Coordinates of C-alpha atoms in Angstrom, one line a residue:
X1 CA 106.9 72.8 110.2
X2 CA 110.1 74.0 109.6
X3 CA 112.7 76.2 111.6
X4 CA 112.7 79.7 111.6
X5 CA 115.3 81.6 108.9
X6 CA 117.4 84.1 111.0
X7 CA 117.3 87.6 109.2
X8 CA 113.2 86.6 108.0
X9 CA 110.2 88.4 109.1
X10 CA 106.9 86.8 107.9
X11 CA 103.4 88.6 107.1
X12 CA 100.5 86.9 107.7
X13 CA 97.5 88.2 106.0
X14 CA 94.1 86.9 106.3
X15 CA 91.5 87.9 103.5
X16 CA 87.9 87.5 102.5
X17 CA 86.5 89.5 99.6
X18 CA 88.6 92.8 100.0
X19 CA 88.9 93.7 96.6
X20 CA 88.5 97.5 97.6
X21 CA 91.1 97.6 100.1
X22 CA 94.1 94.6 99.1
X23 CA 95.9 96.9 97.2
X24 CA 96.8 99.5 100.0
X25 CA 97.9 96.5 101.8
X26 CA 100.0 95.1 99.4
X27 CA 101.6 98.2 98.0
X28 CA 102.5 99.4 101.4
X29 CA 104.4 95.9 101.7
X30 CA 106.4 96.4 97.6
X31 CA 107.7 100.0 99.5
X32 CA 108.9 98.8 102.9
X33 CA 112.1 100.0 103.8
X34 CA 113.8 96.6 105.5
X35 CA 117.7 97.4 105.7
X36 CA 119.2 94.0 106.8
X37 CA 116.0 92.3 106.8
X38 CA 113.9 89.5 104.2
X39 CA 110.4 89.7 103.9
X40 CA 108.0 86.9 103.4
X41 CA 104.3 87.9 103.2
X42 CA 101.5 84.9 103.4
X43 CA 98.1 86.0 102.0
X44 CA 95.2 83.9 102.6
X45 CA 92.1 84.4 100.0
X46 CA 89.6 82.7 102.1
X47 CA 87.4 81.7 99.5
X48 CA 86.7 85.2 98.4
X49 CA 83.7 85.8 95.8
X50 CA 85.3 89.0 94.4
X51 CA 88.3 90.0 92.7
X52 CA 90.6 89.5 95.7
X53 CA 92.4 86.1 94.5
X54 CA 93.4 88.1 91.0
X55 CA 94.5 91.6 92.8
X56 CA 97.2 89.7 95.0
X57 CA 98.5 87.6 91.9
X58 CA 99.3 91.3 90.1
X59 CA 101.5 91.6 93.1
X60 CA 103.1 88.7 92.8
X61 CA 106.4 90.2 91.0
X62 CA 106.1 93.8 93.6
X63 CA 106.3 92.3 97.0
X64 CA 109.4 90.5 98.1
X65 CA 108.7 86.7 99.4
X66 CA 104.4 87.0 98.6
X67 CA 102.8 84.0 98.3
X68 CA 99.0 83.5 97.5
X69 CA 97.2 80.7 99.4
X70 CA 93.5 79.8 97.9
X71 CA 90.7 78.1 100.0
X72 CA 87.7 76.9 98.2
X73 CA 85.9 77.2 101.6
X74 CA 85.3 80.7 104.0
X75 CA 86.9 79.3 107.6
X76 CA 87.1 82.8 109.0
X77 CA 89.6 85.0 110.1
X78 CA 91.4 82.8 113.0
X79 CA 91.3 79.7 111.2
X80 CA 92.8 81.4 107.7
X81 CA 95.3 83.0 110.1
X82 CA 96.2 79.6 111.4
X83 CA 96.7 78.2 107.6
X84 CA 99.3 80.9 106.9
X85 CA 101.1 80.3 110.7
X86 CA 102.0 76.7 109.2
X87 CA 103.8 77.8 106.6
X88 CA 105.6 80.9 108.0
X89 CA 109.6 80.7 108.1
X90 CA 110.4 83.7 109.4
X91 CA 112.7 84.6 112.9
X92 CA 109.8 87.1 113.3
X93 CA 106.4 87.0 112.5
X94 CA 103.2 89.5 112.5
X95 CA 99.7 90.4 110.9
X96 CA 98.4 92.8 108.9
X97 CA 94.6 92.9 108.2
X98 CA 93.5 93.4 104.3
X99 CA 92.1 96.8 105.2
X100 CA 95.3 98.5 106.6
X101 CA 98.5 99.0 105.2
X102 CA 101.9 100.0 107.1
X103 CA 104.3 103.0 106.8
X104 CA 107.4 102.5 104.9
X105 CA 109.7 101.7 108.1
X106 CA 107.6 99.8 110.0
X107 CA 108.8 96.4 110.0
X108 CA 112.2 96.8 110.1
X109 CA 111.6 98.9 113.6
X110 CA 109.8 96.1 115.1
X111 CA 112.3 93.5 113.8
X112 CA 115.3 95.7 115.1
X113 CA 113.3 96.3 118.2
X114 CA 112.9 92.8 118.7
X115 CA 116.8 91.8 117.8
X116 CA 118.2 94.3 119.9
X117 CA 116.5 94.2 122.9
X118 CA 116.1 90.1 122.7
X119 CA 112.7 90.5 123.9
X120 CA 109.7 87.7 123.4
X121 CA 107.8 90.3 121.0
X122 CA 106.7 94.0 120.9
X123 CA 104.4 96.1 120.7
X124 CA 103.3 99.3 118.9
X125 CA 101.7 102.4 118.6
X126 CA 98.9 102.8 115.6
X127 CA 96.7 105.1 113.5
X128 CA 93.1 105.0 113.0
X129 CA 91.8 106.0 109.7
X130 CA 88.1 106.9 109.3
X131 CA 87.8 108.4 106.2
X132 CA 90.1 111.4 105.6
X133 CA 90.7 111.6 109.3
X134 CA 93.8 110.1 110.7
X135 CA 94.1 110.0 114.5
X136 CA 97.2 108.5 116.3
X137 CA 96.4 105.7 119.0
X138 CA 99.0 104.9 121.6
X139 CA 99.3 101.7 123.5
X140 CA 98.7 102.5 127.2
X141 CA 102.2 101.8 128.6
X142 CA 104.5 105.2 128.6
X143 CA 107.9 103.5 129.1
X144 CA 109.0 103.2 125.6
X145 CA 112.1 101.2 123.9
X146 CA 113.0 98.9 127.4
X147 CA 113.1 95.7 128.5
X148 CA 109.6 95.1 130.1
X149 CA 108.1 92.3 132.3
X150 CA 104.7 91.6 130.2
X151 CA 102.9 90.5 133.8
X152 CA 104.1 93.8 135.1
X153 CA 101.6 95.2 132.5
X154 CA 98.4 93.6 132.9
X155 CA 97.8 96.1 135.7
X156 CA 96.3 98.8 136.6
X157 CA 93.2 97.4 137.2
X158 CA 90.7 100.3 136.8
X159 CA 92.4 102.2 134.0
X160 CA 93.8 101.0 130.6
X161 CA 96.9 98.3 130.1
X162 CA 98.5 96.3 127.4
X163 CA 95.6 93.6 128.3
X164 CA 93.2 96.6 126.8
X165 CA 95.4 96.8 123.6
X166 CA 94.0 94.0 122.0
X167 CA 95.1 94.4 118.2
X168 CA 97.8 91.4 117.3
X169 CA 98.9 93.7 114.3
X170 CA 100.2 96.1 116.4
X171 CA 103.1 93.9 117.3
X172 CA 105.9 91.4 115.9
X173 CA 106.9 88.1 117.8
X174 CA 109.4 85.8 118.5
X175 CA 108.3 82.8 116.4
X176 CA 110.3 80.1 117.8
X177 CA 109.3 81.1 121.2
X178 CA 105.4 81.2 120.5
X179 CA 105.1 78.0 119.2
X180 CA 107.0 76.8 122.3
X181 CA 104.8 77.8 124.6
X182 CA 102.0 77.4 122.7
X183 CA 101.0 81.2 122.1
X184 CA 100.9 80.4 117.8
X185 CA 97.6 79.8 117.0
X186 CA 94.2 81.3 117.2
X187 CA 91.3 79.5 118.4
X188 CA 89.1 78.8 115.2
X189 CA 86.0 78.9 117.3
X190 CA 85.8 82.3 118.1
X191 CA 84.0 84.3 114.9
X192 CA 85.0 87.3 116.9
X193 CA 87.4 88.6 120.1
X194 CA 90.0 85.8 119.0
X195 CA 92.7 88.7 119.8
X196 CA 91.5 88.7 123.8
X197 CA 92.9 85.5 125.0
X198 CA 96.0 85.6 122.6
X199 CA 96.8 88.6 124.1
X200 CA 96.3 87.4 127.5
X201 CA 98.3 84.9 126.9
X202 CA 101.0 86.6 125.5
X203 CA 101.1 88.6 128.8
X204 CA 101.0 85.8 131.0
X205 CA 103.2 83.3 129.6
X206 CA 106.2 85.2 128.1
X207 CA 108.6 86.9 130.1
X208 CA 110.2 90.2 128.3
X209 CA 108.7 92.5 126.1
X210 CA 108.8 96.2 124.9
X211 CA 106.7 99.0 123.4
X212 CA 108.3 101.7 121.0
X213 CA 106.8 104.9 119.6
X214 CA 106.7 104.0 116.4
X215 CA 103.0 104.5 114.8
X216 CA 103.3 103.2 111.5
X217 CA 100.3 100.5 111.4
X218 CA 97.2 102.3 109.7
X219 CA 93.9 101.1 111.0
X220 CA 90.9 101.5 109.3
X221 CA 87.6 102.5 111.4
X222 CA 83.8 102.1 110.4
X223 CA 84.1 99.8 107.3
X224 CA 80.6 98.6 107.0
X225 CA 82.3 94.2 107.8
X226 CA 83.7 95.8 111.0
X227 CA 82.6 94.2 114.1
X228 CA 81.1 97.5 115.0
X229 CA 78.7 98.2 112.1
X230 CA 77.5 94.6 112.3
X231 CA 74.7 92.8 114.6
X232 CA 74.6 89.0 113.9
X233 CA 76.0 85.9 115.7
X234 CA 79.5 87.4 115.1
X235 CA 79.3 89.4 118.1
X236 CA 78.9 86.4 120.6
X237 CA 82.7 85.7 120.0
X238 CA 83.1 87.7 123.4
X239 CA 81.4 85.1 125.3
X240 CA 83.9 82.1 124.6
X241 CA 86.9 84.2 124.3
X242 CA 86.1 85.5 128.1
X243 CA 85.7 82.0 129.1
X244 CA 89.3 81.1 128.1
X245 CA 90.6 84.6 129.6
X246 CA 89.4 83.6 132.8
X247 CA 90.2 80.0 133.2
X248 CA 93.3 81.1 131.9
X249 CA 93.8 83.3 134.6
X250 CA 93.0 81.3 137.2
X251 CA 95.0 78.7 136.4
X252 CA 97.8 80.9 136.5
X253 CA 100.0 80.8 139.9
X254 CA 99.6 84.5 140.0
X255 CA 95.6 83.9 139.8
X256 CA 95.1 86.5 142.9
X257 CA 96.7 89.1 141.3
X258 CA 95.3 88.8 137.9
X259 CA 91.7 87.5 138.0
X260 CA 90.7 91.1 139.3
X261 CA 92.1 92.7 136.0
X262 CA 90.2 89.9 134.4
X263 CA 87.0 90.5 135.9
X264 CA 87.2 94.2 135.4
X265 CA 87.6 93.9 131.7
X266 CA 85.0 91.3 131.1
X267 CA 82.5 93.2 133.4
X268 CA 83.0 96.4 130.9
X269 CA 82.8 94.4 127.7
X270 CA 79.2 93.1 129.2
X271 CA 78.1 96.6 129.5
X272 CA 78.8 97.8 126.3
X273 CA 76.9 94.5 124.7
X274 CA 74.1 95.3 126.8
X275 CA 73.9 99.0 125.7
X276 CA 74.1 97.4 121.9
X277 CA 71.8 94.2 122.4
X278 CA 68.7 96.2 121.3
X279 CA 70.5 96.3 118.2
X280 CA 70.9 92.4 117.8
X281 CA 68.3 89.8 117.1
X282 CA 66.1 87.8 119.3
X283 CA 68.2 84.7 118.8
X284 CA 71.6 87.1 119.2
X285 CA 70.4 88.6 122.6
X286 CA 68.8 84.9 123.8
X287 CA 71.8 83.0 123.1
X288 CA 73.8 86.0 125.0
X289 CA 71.4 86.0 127.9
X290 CA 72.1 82.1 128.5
X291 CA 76.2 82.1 128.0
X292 CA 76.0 84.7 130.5
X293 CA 74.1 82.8 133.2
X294 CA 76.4 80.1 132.4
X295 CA 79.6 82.1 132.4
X296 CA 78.5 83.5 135.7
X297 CA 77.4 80.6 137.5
X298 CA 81.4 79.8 137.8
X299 CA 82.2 83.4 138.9
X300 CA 84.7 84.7 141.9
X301 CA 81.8 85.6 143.6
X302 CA 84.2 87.8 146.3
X303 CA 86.4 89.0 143.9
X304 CA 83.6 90.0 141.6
X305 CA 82.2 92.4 144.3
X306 CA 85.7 93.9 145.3
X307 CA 85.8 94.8 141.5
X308 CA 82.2 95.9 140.3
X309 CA 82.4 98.6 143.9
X310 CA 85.6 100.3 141.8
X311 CA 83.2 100.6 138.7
X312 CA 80.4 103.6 137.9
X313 CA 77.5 103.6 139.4
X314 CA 75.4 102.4 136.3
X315 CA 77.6 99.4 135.8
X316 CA 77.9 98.3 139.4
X317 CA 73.6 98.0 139.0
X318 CA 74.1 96.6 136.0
X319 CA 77.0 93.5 137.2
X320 CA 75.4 93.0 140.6
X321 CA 72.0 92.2 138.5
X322 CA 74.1 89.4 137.0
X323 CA 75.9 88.5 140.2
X324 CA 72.5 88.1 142.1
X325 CA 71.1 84.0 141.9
X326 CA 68.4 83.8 139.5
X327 CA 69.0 87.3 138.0
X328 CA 70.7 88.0 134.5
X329 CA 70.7 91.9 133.1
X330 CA 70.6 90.9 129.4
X331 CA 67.4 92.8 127.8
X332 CA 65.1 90.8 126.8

């Protein structure tokens, strides 16, 4: 692995049959404005059965620093991330899915960000694109452009924080400093939710951050692969990434005041599977029905009830069910 090339920031693109959507990506990247800055841009074909592989060789000679890396196997999204991590060389480093494309100034106003504030990473506003529509999304912490304590941020408990702004592309990182305290890689496990406990991690390991108003990441919404429009074994990626997230957390020495934010996230990402899981099939819903007993067999039994009395009445019924011995709220 080699050391990181001062003045660099590395793309890492991940990308599995996307032959209707590569070229946005791409072309946004050939038109980026980057003033003192290099680009490198690592695209990962992983094992694509369409026209992908061919669409990001035509770019080859557009995009500054692209190169093409071709699996003959599908490993998924974290595990193609990780292939492109071990290659990148830049100071800075991000993400961009296939399906989204940046504004002309974007990465040159994280990397500046990032350089001139001499903070860990940083994080972003975005835009989410269904269809025609465009609608801005901003990340749920108001202070804008200043040195922030990432911890600081994992709070509020009962209302949105950076911990709820789970999108990896909607930042840039320090890269040296990530693979020093091990906040790189993805886990290859999870098929889904692999952003939850990198994020958390982020927040809990890393010690100065900022966010700028700068919404220049465009998001596609509804594609018919998006984890929302689908109802297969990708959506039990929740379950495992909520285990790390909360042994995480209670390993940390400020366990007492995290583990309630924990709780109070996982709690609502339970509900909203449950009001899905008709949705899913048998073996989706059973298999969710027995990680959950597991996952809270090993709850903060006194914790958990501080939290779920915060929550609305439907979801209190709905996590006490769980938190009751011999009871799980899963439909059947």
């Amino acid at each position: 692995m080699t050391s990181p090339i001062p003045g660099r920031i590395s793309v890492v693109i991940p990308a599995y049959n996307q032959e209707a959507y590569i070229c946005d990506a791409l072309a946004s990247l050939s038109r980026q404005q980057l003033g003192r800055w290099e680009m490198e841009v690592l695209v990962v074909d992983d094992a694509s059965t369409d026209a992908t592989d061919a669409l990001v060789q035509s770019y080859l000679d557009s995009v500054p620093g692209l190169k093409l890396i071709t699996l003959e196997e599908n490993v998924g999204v974290s595990a193609a991330r990780n292939i492109a991590l071990e290659q990148v060389t830049g100071e800075f480093y991000t993400f961009l899915d296939p399906d989204d494309w940046y504004g002309p100034q974007h990465l040159a106003t994280l990397a500046d960000t990032l350089s001139n504030l001499h903070v860990d990473f940083v994080r972003c506003d975005h835009v989410r694109v269904s269809g025609t529509t465009r609608v801005m999304f901003r990340a749920p912490q108001a202070l804008r452009g200043i040195v922030l304590n990432p911890a600081d941020d994992i709070e509020p408990i009962d209302s949105p924080s950076m911990v709820d702004y789970p999108y990896s592309w909607a930042g840039m990182y320090r890269t040296e400093l990530m693979r020093s305290i091990g906040c790189f890689y993805f886990d290859e496990q999870l098929q889904s939710a692999e952003d939850r406990p990198w994020i958390w991690k982020l927040h809990l390991d890393t010690s100065r951050y900022a966010v700028i108003s700068s919404p220049s990441v465009f998001y596609r919404r509804g594609l018919p692969s998006s984890l929302s429009q689908v109802f297969d074994e990708r959506q039990l990626g929740f379950l495992e990434a909520y285990k790390q997230v909360l042994a995480a957390v209670r390993e940390h020495p400020d366990s007492a005041r995290h583990l309630p934010k924990a709780l109070r996230q996982f709690f609502a990402i339970v509900c909203h599977h449950e009001k899905r899981s008709k949705n899913y099939p048998p073996q989706v819903r059973l298999t969710i029905k027995q990680q959950l007993r597991e996952i809270f067999s090993d709850i903060d039994v006194t914790v958990a009830h501080q939290v779920v009395l915060e929550m609305d009445v439907a979801r209190r019924r709905h996590i006490l069910s769980y938190l009751q011995p011999g009871k799980i709220g899963v439909s059947k």
